[in-house]
CSV table of C-alpha atoms and ligand atoms in Angstrom, one decimal:
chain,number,residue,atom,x,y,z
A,19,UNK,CA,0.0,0.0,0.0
A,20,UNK,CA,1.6,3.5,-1.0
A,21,UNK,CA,0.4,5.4,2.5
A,22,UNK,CA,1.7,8.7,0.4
A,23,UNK,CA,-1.8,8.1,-1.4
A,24,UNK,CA,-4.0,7.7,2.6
A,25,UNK,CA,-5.3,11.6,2.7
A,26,UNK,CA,-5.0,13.6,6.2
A,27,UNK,CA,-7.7,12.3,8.6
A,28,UNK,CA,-9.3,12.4,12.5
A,29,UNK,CA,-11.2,9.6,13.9
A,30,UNK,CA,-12.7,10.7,17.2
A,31,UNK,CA,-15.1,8.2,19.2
A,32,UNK,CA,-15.4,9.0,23.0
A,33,UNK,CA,-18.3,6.4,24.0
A,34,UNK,CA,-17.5,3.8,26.0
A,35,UNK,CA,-19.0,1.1,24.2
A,36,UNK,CA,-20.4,-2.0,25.9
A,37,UNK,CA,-22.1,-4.2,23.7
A,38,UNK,CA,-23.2,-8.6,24.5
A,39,UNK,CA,-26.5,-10.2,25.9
A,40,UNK,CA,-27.3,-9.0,29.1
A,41,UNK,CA,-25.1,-6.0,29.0
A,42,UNK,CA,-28.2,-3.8,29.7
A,43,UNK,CA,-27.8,-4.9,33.6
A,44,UNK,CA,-24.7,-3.1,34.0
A,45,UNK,CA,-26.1,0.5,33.1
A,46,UNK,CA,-26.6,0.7,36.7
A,47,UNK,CA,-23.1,0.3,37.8
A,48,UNK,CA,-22.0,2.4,34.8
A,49,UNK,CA,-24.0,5.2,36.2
A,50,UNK,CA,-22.3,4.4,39.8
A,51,UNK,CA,-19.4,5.1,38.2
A,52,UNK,CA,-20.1,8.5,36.6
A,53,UNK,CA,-21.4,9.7,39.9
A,54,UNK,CA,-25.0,10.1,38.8
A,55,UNK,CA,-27.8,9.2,41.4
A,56,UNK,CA,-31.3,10.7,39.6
A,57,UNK,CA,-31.7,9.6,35.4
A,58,UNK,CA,-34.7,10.5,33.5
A,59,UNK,CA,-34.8,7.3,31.4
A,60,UNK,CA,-37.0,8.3,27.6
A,61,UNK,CA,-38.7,6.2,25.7
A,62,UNK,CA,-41.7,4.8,23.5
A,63,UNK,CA,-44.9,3.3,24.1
A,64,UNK,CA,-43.6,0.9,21.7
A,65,UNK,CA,-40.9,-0.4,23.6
A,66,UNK,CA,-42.9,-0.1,26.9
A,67,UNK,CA,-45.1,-2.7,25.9
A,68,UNK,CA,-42.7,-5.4,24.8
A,69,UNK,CA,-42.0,-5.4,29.0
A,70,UNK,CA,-38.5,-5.3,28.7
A,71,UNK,CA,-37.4,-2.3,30.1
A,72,UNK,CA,-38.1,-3.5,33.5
A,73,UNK,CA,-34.4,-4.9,33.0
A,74,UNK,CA,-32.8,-1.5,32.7
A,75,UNK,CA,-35.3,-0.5,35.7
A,76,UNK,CA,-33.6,-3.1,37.6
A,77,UNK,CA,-30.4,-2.5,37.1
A,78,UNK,CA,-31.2,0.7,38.2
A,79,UNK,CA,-32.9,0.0,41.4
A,80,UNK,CA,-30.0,-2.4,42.5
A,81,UNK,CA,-27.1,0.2,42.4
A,82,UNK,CA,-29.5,2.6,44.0
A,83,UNK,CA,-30.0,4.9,41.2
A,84,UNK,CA,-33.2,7.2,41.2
A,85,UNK,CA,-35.5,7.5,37.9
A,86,UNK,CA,-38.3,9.2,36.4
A,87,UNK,CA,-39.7,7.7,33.0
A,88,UNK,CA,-40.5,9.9,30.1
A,89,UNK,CA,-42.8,7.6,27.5
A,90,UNK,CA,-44.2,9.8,25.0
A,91,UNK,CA,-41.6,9.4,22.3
A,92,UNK,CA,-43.2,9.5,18.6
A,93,UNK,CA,-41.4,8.1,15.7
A,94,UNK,CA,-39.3,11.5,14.1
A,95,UNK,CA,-38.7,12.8,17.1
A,96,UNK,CA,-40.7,16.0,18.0
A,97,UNK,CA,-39.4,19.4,19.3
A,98,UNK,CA,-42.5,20.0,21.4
A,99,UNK,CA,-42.3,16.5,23.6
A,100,UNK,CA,-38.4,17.4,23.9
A,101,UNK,CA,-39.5,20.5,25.5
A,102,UNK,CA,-41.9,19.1,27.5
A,103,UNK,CA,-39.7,16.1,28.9
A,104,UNK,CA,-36.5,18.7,29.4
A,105,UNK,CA,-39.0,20.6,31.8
A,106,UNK,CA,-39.5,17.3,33.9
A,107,UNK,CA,-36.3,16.5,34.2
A,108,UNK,CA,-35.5,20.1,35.4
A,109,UNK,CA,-38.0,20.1,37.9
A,110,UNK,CA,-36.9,16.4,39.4
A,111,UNK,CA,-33.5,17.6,39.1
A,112,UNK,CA,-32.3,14.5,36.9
A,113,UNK,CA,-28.5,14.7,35.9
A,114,UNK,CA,-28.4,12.0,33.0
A,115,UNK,CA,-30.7,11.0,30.5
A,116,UNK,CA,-30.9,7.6,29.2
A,117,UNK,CA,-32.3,7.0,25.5
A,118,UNK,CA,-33.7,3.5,25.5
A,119,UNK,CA,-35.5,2.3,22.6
A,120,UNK,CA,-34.9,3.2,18.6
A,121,UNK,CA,-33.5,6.1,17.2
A,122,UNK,CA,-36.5,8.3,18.1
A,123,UNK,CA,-35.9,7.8,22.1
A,124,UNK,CA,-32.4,8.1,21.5
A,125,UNK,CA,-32.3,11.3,19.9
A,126,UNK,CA,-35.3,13.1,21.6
A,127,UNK,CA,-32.6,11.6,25.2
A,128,UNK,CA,-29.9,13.6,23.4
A,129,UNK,CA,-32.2,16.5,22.4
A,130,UNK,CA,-33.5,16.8,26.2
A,131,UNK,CA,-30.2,16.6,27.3
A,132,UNK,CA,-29.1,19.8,26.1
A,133,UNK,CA,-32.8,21.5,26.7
A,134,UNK,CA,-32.1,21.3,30.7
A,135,UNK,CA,-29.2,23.3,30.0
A,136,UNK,CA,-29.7,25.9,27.3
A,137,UNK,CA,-32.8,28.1,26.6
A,138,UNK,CA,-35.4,28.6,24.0
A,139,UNK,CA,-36.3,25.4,21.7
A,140,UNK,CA,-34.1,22.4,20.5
A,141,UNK,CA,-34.7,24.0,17.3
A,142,UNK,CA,-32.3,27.2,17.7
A,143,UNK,CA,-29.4,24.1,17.9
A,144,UNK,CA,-30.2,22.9,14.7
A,145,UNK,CA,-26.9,22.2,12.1
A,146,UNK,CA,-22.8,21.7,13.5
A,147,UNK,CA,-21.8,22.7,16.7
A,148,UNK,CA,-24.5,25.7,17.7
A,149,UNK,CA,-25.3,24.5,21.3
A,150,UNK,CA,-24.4,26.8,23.8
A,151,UNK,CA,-24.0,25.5,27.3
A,152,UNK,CA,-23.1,22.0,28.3
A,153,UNK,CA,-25.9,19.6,28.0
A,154,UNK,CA,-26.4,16.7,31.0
A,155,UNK,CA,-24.4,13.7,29.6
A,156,UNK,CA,-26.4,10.7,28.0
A,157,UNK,CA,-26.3,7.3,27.7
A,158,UNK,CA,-28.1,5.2,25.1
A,159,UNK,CA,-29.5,1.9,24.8
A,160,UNK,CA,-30.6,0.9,21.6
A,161,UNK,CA,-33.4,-1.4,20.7
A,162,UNK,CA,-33.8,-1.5,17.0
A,163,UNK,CA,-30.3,-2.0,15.1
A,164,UNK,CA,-30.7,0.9,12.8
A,165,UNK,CA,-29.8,4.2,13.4
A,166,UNK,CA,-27.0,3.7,15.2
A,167,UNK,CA,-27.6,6.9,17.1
A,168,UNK,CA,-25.9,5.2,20.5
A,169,UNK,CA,-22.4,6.3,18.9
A,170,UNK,CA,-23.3,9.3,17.0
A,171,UNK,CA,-23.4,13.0,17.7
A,172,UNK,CA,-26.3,13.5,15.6
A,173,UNK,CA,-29.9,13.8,17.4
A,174,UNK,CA,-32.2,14.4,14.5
A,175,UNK,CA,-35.5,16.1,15.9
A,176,UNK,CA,-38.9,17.6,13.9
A,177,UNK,CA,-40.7,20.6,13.9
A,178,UNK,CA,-43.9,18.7,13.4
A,179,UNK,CA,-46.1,22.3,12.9
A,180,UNK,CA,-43.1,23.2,10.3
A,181,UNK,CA,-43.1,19.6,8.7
A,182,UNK,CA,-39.4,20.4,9.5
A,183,UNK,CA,-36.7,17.9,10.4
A,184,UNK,CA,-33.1,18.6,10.8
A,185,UNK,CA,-30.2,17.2,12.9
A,186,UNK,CA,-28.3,18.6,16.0
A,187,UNK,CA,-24.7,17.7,15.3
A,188,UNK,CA,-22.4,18.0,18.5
A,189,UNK,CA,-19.4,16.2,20.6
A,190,UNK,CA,-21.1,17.2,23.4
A,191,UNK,CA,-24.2,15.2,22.5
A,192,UNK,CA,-21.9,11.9,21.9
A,193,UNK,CA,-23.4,9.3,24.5
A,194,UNK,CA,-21.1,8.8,27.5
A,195,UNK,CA,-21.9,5.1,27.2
A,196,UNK,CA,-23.6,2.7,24.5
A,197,UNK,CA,-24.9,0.0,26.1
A,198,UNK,CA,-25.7,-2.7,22.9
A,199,UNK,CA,-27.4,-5.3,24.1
A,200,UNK,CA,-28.7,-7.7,21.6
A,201,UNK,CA,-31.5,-9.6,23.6
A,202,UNK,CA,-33.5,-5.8,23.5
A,203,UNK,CA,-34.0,-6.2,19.8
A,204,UNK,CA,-35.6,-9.6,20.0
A,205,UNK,CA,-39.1,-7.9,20.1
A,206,UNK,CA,-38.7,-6.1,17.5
A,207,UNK,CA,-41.6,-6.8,14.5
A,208,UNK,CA,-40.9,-7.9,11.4
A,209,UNK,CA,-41.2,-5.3,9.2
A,210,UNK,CA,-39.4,-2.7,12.3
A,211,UNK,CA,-36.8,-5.3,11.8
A,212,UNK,CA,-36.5,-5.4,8.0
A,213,UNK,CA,-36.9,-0.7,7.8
A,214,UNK,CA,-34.2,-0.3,10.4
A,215,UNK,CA,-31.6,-3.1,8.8
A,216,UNK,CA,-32.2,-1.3,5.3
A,217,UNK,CA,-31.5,2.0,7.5
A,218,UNK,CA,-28.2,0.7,8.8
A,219,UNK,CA,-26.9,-0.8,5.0
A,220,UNK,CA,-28.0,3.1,4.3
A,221,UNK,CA,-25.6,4.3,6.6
A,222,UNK,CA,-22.4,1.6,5.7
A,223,UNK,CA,-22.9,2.2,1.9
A,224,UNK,CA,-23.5,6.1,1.9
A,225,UNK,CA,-20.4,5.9,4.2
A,226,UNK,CA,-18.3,3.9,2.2
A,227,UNK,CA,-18.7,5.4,-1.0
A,228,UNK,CA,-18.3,9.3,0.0
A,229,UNK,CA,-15.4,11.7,-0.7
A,230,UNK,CA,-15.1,11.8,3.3
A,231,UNK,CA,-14.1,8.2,3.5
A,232,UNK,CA,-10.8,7.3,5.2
A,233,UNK,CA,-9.3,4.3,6.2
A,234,UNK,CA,-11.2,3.4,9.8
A,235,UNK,CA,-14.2,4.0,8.6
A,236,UNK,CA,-13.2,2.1,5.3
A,237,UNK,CA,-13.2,-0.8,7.7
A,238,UNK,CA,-16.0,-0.2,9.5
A,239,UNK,CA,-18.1,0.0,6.7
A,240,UNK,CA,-17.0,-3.2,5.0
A,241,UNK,CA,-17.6,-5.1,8.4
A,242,UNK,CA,-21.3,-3.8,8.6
A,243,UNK,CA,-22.0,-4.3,5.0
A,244,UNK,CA,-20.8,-8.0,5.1
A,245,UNK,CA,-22.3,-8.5,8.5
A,246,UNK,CA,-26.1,-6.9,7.5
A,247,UNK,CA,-25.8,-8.9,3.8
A,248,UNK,CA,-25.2,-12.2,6.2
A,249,UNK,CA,-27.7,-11.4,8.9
A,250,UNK,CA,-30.7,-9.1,8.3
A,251,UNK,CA,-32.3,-12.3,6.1
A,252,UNK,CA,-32.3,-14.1,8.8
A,253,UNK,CA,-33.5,-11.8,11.5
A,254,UNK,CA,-36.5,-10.7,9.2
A,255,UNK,CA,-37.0,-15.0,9.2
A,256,UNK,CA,-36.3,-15.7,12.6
A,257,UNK,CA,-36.6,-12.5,15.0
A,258,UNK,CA,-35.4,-14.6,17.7
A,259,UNK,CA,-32.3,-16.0,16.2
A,260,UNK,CA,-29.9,-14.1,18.7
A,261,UNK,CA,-26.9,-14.6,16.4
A,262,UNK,CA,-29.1,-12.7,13.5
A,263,UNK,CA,-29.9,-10.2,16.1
A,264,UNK,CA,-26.3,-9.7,17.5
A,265,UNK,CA,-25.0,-9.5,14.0
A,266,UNK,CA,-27.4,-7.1,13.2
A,267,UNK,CA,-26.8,-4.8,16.4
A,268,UNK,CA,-22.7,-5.2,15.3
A,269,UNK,CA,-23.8,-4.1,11.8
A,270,UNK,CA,-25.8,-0.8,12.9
A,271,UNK,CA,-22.8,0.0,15.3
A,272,UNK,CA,-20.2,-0.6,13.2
A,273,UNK,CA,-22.0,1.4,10.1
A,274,UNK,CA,-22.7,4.4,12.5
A,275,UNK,CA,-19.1,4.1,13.7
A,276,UNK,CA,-18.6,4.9,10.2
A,277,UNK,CA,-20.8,7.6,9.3
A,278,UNK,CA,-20.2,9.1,12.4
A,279,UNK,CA,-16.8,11.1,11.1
A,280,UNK,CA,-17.3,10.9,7.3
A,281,UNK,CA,-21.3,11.5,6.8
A,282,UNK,CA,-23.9,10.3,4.3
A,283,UNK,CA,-25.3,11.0,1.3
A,284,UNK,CA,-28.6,11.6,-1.7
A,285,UNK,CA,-30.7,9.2,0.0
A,286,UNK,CA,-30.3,10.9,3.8
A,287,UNK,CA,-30.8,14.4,2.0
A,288,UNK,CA,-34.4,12.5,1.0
A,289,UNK,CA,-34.9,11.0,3.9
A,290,UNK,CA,-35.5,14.1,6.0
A,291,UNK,CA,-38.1,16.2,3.6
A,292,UNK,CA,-39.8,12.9,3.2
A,293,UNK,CA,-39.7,12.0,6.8
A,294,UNK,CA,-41.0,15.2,8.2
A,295,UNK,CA,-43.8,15.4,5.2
A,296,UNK,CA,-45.4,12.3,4.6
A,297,UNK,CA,-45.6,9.6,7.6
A,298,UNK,CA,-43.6,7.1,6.8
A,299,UNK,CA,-40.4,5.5,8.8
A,300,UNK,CA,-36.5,6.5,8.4
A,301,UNK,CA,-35.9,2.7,7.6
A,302,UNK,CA,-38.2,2.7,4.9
A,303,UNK,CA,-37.5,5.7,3.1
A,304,UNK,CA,-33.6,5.1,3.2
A,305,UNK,CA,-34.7,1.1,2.0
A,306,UNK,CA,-36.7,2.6,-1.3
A,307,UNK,CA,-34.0,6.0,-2.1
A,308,UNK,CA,-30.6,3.5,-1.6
A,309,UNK,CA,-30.5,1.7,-5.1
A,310,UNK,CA,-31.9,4.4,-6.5
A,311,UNK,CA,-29.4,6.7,-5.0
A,312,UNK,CA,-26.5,4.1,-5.7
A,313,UNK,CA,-27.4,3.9,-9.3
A,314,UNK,CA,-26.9,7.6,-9.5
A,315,UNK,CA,-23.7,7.2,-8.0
A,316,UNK,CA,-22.0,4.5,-9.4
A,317,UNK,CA,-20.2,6.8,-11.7
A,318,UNK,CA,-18.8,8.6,-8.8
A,319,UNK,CA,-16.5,5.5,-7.1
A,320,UNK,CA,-16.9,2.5,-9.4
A,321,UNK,CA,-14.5,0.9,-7.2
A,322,UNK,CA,-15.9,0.9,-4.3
A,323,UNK,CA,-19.8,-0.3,-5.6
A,324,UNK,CA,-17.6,-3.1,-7.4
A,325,UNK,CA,-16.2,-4.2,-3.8
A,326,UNK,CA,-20.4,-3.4,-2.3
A,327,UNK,CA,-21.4,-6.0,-4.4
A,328,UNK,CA,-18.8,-8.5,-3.3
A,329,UNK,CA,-18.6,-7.7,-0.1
A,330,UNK,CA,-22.7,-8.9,-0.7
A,331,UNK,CA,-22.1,-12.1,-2.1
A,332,UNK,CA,-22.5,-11.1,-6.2
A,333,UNK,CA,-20.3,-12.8,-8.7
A,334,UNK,CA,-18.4,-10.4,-10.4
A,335,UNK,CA,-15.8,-12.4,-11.8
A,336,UNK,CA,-15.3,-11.9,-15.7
A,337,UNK,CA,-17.4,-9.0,-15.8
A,338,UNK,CA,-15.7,-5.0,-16.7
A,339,UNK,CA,-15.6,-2.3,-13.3
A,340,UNK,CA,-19.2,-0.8,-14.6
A,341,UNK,CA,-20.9,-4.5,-14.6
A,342,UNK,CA,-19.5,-5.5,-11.5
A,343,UNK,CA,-20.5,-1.9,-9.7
A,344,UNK,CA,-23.8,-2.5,-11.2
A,345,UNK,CA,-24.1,-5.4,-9.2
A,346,UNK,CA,-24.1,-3.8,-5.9
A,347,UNK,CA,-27.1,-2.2,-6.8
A,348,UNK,CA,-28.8,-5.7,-7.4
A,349,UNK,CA,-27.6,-7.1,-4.1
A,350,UNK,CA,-29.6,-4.3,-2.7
A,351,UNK,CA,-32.5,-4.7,-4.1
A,352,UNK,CA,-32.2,-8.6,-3.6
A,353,UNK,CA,-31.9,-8.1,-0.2
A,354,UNK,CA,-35.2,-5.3,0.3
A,355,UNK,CA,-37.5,-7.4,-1.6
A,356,UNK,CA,-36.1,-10.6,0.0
A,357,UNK,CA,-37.3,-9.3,3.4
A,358,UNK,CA,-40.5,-8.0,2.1
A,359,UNK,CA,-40.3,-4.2,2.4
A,360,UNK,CA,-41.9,-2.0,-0.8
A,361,UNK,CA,-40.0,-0.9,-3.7
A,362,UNK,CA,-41.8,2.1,-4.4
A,363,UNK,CA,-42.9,5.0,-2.3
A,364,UNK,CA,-46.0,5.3,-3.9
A,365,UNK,CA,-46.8,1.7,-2.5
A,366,UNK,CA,-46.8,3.6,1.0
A,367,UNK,CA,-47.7,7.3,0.7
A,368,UNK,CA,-49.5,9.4,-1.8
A,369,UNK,CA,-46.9,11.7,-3.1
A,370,UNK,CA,-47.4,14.5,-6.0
A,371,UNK,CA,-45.2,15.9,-8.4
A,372,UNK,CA,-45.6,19.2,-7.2
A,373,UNK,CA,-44.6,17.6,-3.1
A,374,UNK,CA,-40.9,16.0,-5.2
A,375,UNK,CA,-40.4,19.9,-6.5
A,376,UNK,CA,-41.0,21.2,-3.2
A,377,UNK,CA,-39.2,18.8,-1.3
A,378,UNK,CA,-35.9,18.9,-3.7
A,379,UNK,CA,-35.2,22.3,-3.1
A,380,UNK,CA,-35.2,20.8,0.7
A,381,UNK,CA,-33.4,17.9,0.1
A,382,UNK,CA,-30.5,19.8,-1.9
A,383,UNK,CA,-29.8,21.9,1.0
A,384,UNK,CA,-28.4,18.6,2.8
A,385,UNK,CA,-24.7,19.0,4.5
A,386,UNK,CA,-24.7,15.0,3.2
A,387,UNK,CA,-24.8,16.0,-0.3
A,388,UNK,CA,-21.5,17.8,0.0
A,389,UNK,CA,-19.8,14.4,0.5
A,390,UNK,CA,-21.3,12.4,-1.7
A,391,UNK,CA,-19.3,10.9,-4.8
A,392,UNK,CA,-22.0,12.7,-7.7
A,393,UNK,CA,-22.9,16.6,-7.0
A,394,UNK,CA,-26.4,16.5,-7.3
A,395,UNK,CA,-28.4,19.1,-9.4
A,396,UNK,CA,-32.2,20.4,-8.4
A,397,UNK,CA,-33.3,18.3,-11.7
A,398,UNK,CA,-30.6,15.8,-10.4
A,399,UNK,CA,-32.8,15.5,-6.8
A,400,UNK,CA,-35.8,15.4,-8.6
A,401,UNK,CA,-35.3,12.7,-10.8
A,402,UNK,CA,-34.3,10.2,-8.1
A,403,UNK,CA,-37.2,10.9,-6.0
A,404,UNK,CA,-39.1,10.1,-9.7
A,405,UNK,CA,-37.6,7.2,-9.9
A,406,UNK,CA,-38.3,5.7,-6.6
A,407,UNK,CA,-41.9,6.3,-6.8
B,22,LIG,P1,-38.0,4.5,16.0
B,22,LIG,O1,-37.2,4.8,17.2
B,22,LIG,O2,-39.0,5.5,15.5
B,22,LIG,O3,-38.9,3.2,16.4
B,22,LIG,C1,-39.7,2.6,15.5
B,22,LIG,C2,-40.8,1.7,16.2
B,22,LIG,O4,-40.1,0.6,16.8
B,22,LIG,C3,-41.5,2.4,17.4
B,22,LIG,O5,-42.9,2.3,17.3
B,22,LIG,C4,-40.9,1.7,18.6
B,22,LIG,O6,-41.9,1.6,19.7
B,22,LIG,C5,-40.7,0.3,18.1
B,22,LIG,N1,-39.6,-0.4,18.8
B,22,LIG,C6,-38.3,0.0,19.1
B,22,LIG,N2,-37.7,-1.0,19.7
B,22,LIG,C7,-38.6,-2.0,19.9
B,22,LIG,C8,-38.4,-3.3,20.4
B,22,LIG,N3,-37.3,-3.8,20.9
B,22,LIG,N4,-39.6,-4.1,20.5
B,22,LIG,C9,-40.7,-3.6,20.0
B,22,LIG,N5,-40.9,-2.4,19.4
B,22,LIG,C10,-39.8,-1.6,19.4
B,22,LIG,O7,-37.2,4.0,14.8
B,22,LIG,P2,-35.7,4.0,14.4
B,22,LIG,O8,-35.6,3.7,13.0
B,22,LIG,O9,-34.9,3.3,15.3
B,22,LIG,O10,-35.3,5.6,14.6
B,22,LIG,C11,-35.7,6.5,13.6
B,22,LIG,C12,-35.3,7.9,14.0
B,22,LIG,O11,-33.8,8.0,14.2
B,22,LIG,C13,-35.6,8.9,12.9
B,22,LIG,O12,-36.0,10.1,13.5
B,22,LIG,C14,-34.2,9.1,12.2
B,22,LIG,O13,-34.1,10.4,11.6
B,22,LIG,C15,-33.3,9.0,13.4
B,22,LIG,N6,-31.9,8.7,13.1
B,22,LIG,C16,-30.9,9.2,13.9
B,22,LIG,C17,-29.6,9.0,13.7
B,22,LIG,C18,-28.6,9.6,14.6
B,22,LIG,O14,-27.4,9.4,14.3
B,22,LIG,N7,-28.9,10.2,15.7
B,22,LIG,C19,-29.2,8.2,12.6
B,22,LIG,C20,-30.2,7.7,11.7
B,22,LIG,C21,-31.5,8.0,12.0
């Protein structure tokens, strides 16, 4: 390898990561050793209801650790029910938050975090590095292996009278600890299962292929790509097949340890106008943009969709660097019909030409397009969202 050819680069990852079955019954000596002795602990109704986060409860309850429950998460995260939950936790005087459930609890955790300590709405912090004052520290336990949002220092919140969503992007919003604990996904449904898989590939690909890409999260990406092309199959089969499920919860990490330094690309600039707009999941909109989005691409880093499609399980042998890149985008759309999620967005909401115009000129003003391997035009935006409906 010529290292004259490797490019400057920072890798910067300060969570403690703890990740294995059962893991989720340490959080309460974790939080011994931070110092912390009241959490406000935010999640879903969702999550409630599969019963199992009487385990983090009593992990809490043996190290002695006081807690007040915030349950009103929504999917897409809402700016009002941060506000709302940062209040309680002001008034019981909690000093940590803990995200437990999918992406949505752990971003709104992240989101309240810095509420307790800053004024006005989560809003005002929207884009890089604009909070003000230190937020409480966080920890997060996720439930769906997705978003990856237990490593990241992204909390991506709505403005649901706006139909606005946007991320927060700090260091001081990183999770103190990520507690991955693959027994916590085993509830998951089917089709949650199948979305938020297609959300982490999202993630490793978008990753992978960028102009920000550098060699650690080279590696990381490869490892989730190859681990999600082995395992989400099988968890979407089999929900209970731990090894699919730890696989899966690896994949998510690894992929977010990824995107984490370098970030994303076209189909995240979609995801957000379309997430806030219509109601339909983060998984699902990644799942329908990606081979879209990739197809686009492939011009951009032939190279790299050649390896995707390897790394996947395609044959590529005899066939020229275009043919063999191609075939990345057919191990993708293998894989999402394989596991039964829609191919088209208007198999899920009703969408207008007039809605893909509007939404572009949102889409384009992504920070993820300025690292993606083909500068999109406005006509450029529009046609993908076309050709994904
Ligand atoms: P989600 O958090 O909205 O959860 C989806 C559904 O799954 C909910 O109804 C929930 O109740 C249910 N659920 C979760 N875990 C469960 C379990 N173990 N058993 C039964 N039901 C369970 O979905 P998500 O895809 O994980 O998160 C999406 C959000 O995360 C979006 O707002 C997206 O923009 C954001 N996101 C954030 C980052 C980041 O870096 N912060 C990255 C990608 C996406």
């Amino acid at each position: 390898m010529n290292f004259n050819l490797i490019k400057s680069f920072k890798y910067e990852m300060p969570t403690k990561i703890i990740f294995g079955c059962g893991v989720v019954n340490q959080t309460g000596k974790e939080l011994e050793k931070l110092g912390v002795k009241k959490v406000m602990i935010v999640t879903d109704r969702g999550f409630i209801e599969s019963g199992l986060v009487c385990r983090l409860e009593n992990s809490l309850k043996c190290s002695k650790i006081e807690y007040v429950t915030y349950n009103k998460v929504q999917p897409n995260s809402g700016d009002k029910l941060v506000k709302e939950a940062a209040n309680i936790a002001k008034d019981e005087n909690c000093e940590l938050t803990i995200g437990i459930g999918g992406g949505s609890s752990m971003d709104t955790a992240k989101a309240v975090a810095v509420m307790v300590t800053n004024t006005g709405n989560i809003m005002d912090y929207a884009g890089m590095d604009k909070i003000k004052n230190k937020p409480l520290p966080n920890i997060a336990i996720p439930t769906t292996a997705g978003t990856g949002s237990e490593v990241t220092i992204w909390a991506v919140i709505t403005d649901h009278e706006k139909n606005y969503k946007t991320g927060i992007g700090s260091f001081m919003i990183i999770p103190k600890v990520a507690i991955c604990d693959p027994e916590l996904t085993i509830s998951l449904p089917t089709h949650i299962t199948a979305a938020t898989g297609m959300d982490a590939l999202t993630h490793a690909i978008e990753s992978y292929v960028c102009t920000a890409t550098q060699p650690i999260s080279e590696a990381l990406s490869e490892k989730a790509i190859t681990l999600i092309g082995e395992y989400l199959r099988i968890a979407v089969a089999n929900g209970k097949n731990i090894d699919a499920r730890e696989g899966m919860l690896m994949g998510s990490l690894t992929a977010a340890l990824a995107f984490n330094e370098t970030r994303l690309g076209i189909a995240h600039s979609w995801a957000s106008p379309l997430g806030a707009h219509f109601p339909i999941s983060h998984g699902l909109v990644n799942s329908i943009l990606l081979p879209n989005v990739m197809e686009y691409n492939l011009i951009g880093n032939p190279e790299k969709f050649a390896r995707i499609a390897l790394l996947m399980g395609e044959n590529i042998e005899g066939l020229n660097l275009m043919d063999s890149a191609r075939k990345s985008v057919k191990a993708v759309r293998d894989l999402s019909t394989d596991i039964g999620l829609p191919q088209r967005l208007k198999d899920v909401i009703d969408i207008s030409e007039e809605d893909i115009r509007k939404m572009a000129n949102e889409a384009l003003q992504s920070g993820n397009n300025l690292v993606n391997p083909r500068k999109p035009t406005l006509e450029d935006m529009i046609e993908i969202c076309r050709n994904s409906m």
